[in-house]
C-alpha positions as YAML, in Angstrom:
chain: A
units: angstrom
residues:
- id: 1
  name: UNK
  ca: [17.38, 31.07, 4.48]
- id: 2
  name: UNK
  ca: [16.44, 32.20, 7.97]
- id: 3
  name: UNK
  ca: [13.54, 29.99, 9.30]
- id: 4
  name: UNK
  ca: [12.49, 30.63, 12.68]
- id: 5
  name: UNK
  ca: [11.20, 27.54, 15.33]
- id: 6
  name: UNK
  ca: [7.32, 28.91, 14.76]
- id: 7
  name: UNK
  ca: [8.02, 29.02, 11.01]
- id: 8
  name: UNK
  ca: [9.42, 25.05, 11.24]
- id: 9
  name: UNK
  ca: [6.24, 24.23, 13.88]
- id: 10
  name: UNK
  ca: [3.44, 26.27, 11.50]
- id: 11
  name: UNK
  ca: [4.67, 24.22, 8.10]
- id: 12
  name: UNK
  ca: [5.04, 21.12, 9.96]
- id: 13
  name: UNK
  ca: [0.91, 21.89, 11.43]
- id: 14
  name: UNK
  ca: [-0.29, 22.96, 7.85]
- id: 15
  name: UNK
  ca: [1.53, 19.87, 6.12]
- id: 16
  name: UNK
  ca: [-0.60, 17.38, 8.94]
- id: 17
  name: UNK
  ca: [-3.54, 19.64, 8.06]
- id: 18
  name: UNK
  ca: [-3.02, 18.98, 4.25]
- id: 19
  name: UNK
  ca: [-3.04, 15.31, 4.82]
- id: 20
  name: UNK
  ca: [-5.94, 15.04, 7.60]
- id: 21
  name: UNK
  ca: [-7.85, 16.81, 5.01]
- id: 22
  name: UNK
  ca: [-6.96, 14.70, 2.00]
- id: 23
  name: UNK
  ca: [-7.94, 11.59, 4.06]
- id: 24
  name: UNK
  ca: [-10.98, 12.90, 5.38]
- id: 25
  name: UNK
  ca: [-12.30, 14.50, 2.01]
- id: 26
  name: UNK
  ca: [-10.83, 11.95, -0.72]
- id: 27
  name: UNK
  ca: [-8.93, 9.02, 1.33]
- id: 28
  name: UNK
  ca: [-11.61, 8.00, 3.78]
- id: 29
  name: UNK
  ca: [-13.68, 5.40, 2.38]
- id: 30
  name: UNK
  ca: [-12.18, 2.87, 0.10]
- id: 31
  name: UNK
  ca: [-12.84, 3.18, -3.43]
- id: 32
  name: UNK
  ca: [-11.80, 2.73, -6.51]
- id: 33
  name: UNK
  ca: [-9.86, 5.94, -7.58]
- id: 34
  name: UNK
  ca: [-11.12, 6.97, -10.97]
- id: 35
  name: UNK
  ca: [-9.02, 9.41, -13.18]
- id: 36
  name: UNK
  ca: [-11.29, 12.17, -13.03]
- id: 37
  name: UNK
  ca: [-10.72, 12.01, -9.14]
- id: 38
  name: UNK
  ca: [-6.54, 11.42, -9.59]
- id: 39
  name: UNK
  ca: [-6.07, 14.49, -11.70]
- id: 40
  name: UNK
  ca: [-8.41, 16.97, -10.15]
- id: 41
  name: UNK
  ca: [-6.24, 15.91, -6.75]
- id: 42
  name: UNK
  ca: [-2.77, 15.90, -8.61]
- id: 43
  name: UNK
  ca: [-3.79, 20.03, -9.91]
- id: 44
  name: UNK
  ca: [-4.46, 20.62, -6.37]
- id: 45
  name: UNK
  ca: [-1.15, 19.22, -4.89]
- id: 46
  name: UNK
  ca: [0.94, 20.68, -8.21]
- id: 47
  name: UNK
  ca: [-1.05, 24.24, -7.40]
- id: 48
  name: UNK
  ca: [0.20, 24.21, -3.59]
- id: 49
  name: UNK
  ca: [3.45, 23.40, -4.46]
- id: 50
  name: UNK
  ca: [3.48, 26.65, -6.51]
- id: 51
  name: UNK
  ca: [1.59, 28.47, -4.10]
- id: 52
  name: UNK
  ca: [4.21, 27.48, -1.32]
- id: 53
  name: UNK
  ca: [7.00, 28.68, -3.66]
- id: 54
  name: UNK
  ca: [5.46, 31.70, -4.19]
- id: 55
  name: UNK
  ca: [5.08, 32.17, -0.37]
- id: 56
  name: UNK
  ca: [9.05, 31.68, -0.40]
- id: 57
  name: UNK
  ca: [9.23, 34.49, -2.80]
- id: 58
  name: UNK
  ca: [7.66, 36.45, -1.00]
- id: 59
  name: UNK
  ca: [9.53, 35.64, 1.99]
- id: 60
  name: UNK
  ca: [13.13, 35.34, 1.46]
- id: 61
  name: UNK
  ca: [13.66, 36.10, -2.58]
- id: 62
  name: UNK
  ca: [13.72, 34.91, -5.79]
- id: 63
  name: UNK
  ca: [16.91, 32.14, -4.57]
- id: 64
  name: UNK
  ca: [15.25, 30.04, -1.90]
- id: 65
  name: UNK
  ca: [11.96, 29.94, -4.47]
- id: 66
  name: UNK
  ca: [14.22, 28.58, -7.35]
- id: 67
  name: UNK
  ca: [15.68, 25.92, -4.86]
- id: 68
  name: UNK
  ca: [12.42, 24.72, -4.11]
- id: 69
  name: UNK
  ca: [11.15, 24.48, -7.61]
- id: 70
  name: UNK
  ca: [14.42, 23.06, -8.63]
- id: 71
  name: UNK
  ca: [13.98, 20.22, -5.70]
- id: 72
  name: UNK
  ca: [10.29, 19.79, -6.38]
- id: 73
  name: UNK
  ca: [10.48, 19.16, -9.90]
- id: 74
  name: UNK
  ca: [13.27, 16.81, -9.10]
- id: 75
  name: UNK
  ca: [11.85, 14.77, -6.48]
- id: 76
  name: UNK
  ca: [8.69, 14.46, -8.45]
- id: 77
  name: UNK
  ca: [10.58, 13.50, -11.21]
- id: 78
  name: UNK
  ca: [12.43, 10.56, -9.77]
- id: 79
  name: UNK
  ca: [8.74, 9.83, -7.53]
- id: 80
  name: UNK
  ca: [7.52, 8.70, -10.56]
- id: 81
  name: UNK
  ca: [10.37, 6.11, -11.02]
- id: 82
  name: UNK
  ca: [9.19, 4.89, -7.65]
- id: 83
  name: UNK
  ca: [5.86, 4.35, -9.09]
- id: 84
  name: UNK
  ca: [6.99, 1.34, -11.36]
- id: 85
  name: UNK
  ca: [7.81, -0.39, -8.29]
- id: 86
  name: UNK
  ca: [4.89, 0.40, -6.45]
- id: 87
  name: UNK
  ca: [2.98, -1.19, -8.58]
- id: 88
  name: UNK
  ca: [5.08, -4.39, -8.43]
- id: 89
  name: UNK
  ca: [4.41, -4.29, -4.81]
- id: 90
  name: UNK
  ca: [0.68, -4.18, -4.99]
- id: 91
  name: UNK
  ca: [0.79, -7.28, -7.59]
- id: 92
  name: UNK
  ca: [2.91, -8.64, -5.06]
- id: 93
  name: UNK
  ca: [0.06, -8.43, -2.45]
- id: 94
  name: UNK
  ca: [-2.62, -9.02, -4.50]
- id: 95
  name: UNK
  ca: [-3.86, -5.33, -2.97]
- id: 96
  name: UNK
  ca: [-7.41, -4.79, -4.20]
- id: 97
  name: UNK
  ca: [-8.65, -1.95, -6.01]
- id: 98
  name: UNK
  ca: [-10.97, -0.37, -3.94]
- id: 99
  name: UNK
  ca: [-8.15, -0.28, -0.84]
- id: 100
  name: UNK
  ca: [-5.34, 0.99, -2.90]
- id: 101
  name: UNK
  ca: [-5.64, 4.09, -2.12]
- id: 102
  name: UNK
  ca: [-5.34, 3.60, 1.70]
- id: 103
  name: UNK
  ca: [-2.14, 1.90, 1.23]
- id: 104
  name: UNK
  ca: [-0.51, 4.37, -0.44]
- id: 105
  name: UNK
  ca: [-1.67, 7.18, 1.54]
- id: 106
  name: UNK
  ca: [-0.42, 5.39, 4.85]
- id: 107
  name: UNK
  ca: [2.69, 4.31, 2.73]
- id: 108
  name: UNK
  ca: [3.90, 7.80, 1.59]
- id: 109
  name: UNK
  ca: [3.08, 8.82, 5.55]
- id: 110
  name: UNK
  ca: [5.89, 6.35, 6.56]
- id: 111
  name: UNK
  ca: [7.87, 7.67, 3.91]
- id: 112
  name: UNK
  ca: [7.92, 10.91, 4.58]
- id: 113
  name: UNK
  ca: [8.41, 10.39, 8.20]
- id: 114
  name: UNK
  ca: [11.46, 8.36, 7.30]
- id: 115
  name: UNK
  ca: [12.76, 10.87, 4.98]
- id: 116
  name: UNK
  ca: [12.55, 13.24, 7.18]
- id: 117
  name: UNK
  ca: [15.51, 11.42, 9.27]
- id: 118
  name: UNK
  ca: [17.59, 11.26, 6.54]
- id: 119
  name: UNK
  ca: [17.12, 14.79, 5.40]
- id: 120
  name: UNK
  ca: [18.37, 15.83, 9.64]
- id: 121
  name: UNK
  ca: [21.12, 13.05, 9.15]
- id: 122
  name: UNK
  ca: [22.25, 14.86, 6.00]
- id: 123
  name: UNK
  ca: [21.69, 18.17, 6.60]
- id: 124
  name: UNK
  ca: [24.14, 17.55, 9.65]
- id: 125
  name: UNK
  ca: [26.57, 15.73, 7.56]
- id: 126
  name: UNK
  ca: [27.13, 19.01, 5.10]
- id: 127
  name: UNK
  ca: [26.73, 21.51, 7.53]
- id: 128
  name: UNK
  ca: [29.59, 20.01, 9.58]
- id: 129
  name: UNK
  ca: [31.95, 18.54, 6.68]
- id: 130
  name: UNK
  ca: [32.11, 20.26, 2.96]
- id: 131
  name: UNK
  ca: [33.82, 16.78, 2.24]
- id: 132
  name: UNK
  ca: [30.56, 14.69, 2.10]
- id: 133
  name: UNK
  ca: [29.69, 16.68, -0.87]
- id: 134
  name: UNK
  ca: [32.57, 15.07, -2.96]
- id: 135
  name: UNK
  ca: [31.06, 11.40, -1.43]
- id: 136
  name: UNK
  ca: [27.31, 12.94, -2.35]
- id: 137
  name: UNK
  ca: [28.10, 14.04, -6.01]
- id: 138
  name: UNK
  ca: [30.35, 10.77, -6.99]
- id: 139
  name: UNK
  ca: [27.00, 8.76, -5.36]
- id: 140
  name: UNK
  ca: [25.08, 10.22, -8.18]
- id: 141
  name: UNK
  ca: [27.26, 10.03, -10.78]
- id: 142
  name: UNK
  ca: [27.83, 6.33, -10.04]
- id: 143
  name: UNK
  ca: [23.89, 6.09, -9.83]
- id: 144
  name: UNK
  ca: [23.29, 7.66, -13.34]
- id: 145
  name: UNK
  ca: [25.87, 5.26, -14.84]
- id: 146
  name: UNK
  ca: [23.84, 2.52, -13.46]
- id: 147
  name: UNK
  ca: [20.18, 3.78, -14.45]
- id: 148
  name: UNK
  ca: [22.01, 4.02, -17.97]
- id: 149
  name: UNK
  ca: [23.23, 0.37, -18.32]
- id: 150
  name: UNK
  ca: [19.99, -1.05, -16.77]
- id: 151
  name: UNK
  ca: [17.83, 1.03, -19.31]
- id: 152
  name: UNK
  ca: [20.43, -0.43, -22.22]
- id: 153
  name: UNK
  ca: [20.16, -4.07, -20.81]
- id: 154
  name: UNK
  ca: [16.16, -3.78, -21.62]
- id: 155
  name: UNK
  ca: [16.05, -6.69, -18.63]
- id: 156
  name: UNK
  ca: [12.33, -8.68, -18.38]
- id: 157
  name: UNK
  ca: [10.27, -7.19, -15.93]
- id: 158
  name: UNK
  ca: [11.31, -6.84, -12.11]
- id: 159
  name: UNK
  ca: [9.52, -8.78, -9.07]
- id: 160
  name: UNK
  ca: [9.54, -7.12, -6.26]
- id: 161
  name: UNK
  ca: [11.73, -8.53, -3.16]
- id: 162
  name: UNK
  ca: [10.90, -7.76, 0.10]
- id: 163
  name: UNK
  ca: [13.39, -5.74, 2.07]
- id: 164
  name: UNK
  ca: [15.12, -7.44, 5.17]
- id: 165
  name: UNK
  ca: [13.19, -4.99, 7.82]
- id: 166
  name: UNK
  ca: [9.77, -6.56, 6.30]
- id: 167
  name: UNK
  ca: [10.86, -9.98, 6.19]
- id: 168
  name: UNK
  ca: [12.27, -9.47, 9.71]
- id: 169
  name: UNK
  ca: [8.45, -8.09, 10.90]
- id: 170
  name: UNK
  ca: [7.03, -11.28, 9.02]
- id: 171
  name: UNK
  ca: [9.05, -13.44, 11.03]
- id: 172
  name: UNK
  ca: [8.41, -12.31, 14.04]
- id: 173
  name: UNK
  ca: [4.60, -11.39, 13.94]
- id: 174
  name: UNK
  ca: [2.11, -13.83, 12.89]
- id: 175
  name: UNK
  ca: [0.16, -12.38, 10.05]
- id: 176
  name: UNK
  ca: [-3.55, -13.70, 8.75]
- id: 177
  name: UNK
  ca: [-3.25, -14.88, 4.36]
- id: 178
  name: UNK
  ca: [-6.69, -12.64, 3.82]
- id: 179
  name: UNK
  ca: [-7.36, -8.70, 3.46]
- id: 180
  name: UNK
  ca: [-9.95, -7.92, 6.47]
- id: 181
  name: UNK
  ca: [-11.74, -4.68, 4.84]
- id: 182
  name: UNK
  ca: [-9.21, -1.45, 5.90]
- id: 183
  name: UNK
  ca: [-8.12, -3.64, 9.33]
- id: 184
  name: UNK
  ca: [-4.41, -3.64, 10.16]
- id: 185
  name: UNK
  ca: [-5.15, -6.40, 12.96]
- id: 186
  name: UNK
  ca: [-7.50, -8.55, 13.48]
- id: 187
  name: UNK
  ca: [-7.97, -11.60, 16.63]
- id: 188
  name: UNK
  ca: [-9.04, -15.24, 15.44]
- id: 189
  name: UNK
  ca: [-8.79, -17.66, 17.75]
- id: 190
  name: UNK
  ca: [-7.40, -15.46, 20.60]
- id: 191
  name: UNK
  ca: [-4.63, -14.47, 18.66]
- id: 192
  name: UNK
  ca: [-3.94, -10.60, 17.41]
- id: 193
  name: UNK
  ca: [-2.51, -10.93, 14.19]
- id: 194
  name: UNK
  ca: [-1.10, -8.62, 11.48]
- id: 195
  name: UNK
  ca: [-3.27, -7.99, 8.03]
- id: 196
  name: UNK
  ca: [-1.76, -8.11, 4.51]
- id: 197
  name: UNK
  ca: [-2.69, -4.18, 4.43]
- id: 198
  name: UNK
  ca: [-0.33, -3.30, 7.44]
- id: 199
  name: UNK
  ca: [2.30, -5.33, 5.55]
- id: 200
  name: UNK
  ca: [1.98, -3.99, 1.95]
- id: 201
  name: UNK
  ca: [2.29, -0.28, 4.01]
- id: 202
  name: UNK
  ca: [5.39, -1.10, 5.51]
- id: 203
  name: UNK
  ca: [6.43, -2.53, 2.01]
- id: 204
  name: UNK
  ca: [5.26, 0.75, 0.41]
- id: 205
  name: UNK
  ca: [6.96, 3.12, 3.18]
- id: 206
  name: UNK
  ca: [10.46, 1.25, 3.65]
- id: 207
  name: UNK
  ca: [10.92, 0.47, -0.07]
- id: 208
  name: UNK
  ca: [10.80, 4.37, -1.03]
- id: 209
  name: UNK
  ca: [13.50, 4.78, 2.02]
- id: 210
  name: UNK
  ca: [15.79, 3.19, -0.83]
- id: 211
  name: UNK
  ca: [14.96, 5.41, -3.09]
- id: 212
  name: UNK
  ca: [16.36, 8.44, -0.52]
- id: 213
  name: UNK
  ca: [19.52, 7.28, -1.14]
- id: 214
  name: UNK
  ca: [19.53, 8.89, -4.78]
- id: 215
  name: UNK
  ca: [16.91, 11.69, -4.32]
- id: 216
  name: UNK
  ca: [18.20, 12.90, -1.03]
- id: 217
  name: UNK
  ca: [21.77, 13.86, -2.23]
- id: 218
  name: UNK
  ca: [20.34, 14.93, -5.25]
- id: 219
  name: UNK
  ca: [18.28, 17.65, -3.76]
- id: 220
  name: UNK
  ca: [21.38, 18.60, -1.43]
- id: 221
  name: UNK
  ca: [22.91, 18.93, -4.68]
- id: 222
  name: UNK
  ca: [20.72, 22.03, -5.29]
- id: 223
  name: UNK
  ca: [20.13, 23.36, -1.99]
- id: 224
  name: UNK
  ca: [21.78, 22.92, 1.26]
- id: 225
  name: UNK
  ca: [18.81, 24.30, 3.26]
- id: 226
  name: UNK
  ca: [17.36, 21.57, 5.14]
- id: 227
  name: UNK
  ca: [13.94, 23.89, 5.15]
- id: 228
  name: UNK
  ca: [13.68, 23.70, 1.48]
- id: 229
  name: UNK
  ca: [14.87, 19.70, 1.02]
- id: 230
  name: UNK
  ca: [11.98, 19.08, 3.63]
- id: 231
  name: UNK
  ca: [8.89, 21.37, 1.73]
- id: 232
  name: UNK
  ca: [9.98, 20.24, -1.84]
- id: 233
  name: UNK
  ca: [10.46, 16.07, -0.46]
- id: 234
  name: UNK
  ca: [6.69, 16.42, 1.41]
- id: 235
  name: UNK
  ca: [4.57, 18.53, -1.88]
- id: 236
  name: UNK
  ca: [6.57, 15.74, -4.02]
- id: 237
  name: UNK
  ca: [5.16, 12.67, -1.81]
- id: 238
  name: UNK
  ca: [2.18, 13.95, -0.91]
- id: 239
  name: UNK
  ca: [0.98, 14.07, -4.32]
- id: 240
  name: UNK
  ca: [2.45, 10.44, -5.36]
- id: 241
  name: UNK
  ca: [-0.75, 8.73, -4.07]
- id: 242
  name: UNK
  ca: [-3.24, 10.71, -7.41]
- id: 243
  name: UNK
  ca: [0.07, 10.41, -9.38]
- id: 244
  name: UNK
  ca: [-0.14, 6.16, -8.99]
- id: 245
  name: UNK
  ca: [-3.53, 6.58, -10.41]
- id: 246
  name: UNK
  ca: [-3.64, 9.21, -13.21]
- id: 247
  name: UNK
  ca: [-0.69, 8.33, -14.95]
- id: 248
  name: UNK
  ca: [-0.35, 4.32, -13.89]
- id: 249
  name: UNK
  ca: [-1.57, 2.82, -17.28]
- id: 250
  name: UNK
  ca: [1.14, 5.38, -18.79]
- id: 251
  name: UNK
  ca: [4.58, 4.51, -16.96]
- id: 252
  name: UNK
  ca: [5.12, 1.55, -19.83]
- id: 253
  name: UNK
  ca: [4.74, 4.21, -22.36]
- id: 254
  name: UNK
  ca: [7.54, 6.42, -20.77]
- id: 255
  name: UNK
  ca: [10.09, 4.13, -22.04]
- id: 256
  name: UNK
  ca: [13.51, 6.91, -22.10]
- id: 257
  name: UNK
  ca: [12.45, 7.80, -18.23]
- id: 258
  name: UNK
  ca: [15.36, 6.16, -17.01]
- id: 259
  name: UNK
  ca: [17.85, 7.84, -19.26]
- id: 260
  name: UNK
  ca: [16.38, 11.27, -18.65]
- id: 261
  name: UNK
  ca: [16.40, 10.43, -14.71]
- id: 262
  name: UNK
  ca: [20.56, 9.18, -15.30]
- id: 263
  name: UNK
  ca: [21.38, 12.70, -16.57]
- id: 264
  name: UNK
  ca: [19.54, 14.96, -14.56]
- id: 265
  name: UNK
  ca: [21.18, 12.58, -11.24]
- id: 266
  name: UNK
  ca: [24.45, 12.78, -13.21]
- id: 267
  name: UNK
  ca: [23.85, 16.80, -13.94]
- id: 268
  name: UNK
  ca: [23.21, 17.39, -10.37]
- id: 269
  name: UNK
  ca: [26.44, 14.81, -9.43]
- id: 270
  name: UNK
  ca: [28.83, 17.20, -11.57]
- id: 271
  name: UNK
  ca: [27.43, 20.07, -9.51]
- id: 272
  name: UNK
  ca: [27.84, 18.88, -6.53]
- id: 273
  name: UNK
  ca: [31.45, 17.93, -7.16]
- id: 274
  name: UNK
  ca: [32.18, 21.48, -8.61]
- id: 275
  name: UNK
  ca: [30.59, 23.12, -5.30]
- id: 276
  name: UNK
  ca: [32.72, 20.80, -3.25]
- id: 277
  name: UNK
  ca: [36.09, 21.78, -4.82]
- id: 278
  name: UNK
  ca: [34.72, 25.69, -4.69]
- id: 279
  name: UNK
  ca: [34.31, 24.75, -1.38]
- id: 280
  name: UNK
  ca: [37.88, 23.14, -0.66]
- id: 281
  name: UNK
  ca: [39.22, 26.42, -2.83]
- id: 282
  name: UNK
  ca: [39.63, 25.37, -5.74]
- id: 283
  name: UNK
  ca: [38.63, 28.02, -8.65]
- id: 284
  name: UNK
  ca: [35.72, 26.63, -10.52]
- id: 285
  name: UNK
  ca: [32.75, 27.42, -12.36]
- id: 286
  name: UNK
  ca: [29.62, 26.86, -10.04]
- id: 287
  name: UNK
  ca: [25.98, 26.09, -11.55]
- id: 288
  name: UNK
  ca: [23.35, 28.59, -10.93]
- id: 289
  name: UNK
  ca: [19.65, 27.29, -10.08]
- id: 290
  name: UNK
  ca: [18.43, 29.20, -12.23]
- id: 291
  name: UNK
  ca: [20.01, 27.22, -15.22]
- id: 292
  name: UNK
  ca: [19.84, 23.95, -12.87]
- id: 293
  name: UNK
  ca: [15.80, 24.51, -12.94]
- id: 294
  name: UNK
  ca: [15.94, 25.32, -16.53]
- id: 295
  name: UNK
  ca: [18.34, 22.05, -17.85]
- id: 296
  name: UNK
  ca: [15.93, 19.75, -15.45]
- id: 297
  name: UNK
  ca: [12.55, 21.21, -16.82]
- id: 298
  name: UNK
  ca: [14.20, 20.68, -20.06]
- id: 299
  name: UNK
  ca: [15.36, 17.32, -19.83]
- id: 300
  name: UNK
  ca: [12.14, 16.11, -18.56]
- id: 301
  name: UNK
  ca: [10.05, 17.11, -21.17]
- id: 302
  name: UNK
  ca: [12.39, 15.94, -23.80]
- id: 303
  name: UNK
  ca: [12.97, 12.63, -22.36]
- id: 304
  name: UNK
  ca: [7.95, 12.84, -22.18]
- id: 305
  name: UNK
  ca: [7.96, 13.55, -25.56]
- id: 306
  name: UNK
  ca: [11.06, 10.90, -27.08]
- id: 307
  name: UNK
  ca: [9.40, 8.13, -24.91]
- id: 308
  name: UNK
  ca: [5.84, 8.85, -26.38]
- id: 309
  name: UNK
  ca: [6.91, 9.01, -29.88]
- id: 310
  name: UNK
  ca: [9.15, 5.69, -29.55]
- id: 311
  name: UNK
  ca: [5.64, 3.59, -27.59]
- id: 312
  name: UNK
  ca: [3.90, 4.87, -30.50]
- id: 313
  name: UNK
  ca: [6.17, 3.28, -33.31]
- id: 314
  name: UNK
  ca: [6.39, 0.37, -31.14]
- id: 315
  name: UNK
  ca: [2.14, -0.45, -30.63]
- id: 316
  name: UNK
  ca: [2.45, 0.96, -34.64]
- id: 317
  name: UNK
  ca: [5.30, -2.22, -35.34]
- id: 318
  name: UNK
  ca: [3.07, -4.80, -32.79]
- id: 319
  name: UNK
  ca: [0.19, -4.00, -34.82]
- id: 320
  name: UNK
  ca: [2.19, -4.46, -38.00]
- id: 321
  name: UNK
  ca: [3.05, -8.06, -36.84]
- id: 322
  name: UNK
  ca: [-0.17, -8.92, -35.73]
- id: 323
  name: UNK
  ca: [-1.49, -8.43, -39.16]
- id: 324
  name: UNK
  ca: [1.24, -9.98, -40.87]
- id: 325
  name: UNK
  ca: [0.40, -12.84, -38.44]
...
């Protein structure tokens, strides 16, 4: 896809002007997010997603639209894995309610920012050396084996553990114990000192940087245009903060998320290594998007509807024992 320097500069504006205006009209004043709120704000993010794909359709053809949907869905998909641990982190913090929102907003702002290094850094890498996708595709493989035997293990519930850049910033700049309204500094005695909120950002921002490492290969996986890993990485995040709330009393209940995740990352991983040996000459089959998008969108919504039939016979069995009891 051909994307000129004003086309990169007027999608970089409008994505600013997205976020200025969610701030402004929904993120502005701290509040306790109701549902009504998260979902009216999670169509609107969903409907321009679509309506950017369809301005790709219009643009450059059915192919680069497919890509994006294909990435979007993706990187929404494994967003909501990132959910589970943002929600560890405010329990970590003790984050109340009513400045939740602010966190996350500022949080997926640092994210994006940092993905958007990664996406140059990779974009570079498979531009330059076909080779990296052979590195990129046994990544994910390795990754969906993992997901897979942590799902089986059924482990007790995570805590979250800082990362060594935020324990470094602890260290090194005094911080006050108590939440001081929206403040990210505050002086007592003289002293300028760092807020909880500023750290539980950084917490929010650097931990989804891990996450990259999976989703960022992944969406190379389906499209090598750095244009179209961008668009479908910033709709996916900037939606995450209304996703937290809508659908945060719901993540227990998606119980097979992590084996659906595991095969679409393990999907994508055999893709990646077919296009690399197409690359190096080798004659293989290569995966289309348009049965990429199809076996993702498929996958997902078997993996919704298995996980909400097995919480229900589970809260049907706790029941069960509770009257027995």
């Amino acid at each position: 896809m051909d994307v000129s320097v004003a086309m990169w500069a007027t999608t970089v504006g409008v994505l600013i002007a997205l976020i200025v205006a969610d701030f402004f009209i929904g993120g502005r004043k701290p509040h306790e997010v109701s549902v009504k709120e998260a979902g009216i704000w999670t169509v609107v993010w969903v409907v321009l997603a679509v309506l950017f794909g369809g301005f790709l359709w219009w643009h450059s053809g059915a192919q680069p639209a497919g890509e994006f949907f294909a990435g979007y869905i993706t990187e929404k998909s494994l967003s909501v894995d990132n959910l589970f641990v943002f929600i560890l982190i405010m329990g970590k913090f003790a984050v109340p309610r009513v400045y939740q929102q602010r966190v996350l907003m500022f949080g997926v702002i640092i994210a994006l920012v940092l993905r958007a290094v990664f996406i140059a850094g990779g974009a570079a890498l498979v531009t330059q050396f076909s080779w990296v996708f052979f590195i990129f595709g046994g990544f994910l493989i390795w990754t969906a084996w993992k997901l897979i035997k942590e799902a089986r293990a059924d482990e007790e519930e995570e805590e979250f553990e800082e990362n060594r850049l935020l324990k470094f910033i602890e260290r090194r700049f005094p911080s006050t114990d108590k939440y001081h309204g929206t403040k990210l500094f505050v002086r007592e005695n003289g002293r300028r000192l760092m807020t909880p909120m500023l750290i539980v950002m950084l917490a929010i921002g650097t931990t989804d940087v891990l996450f990259a490492l999976d989703s960022i290969p992944a969406i190379f996986g389906l499209t090598q245009d750095p244009y179209i890993v961008f668009t479908a990485n910033a709709f996916a995040l900037m939606g995450l903060r209304q996703l937290y709330f809508l659908i945060g009393g719901l993540l227990k209940k998606l119980v097979h998320l992590s084996y659906g995740l595991s095969v679409i990352l393990g999907f994508i991983g055999v893709k990646l290594v077919l296009h690399a040996l197409h690359e190096a000459g080798v004659h293989v089959p290569e995966i289309g998007i348009p049965f990429s998008l199809g076996f993702i969108v498929v996958v997902l919504a078997v993996t919704t509807v298995t996980s909400l039939t097995a919480s229900k016979k589970q809260e049907r069995a706790a029941e069960r024992e509770k009257l027995d009891a």
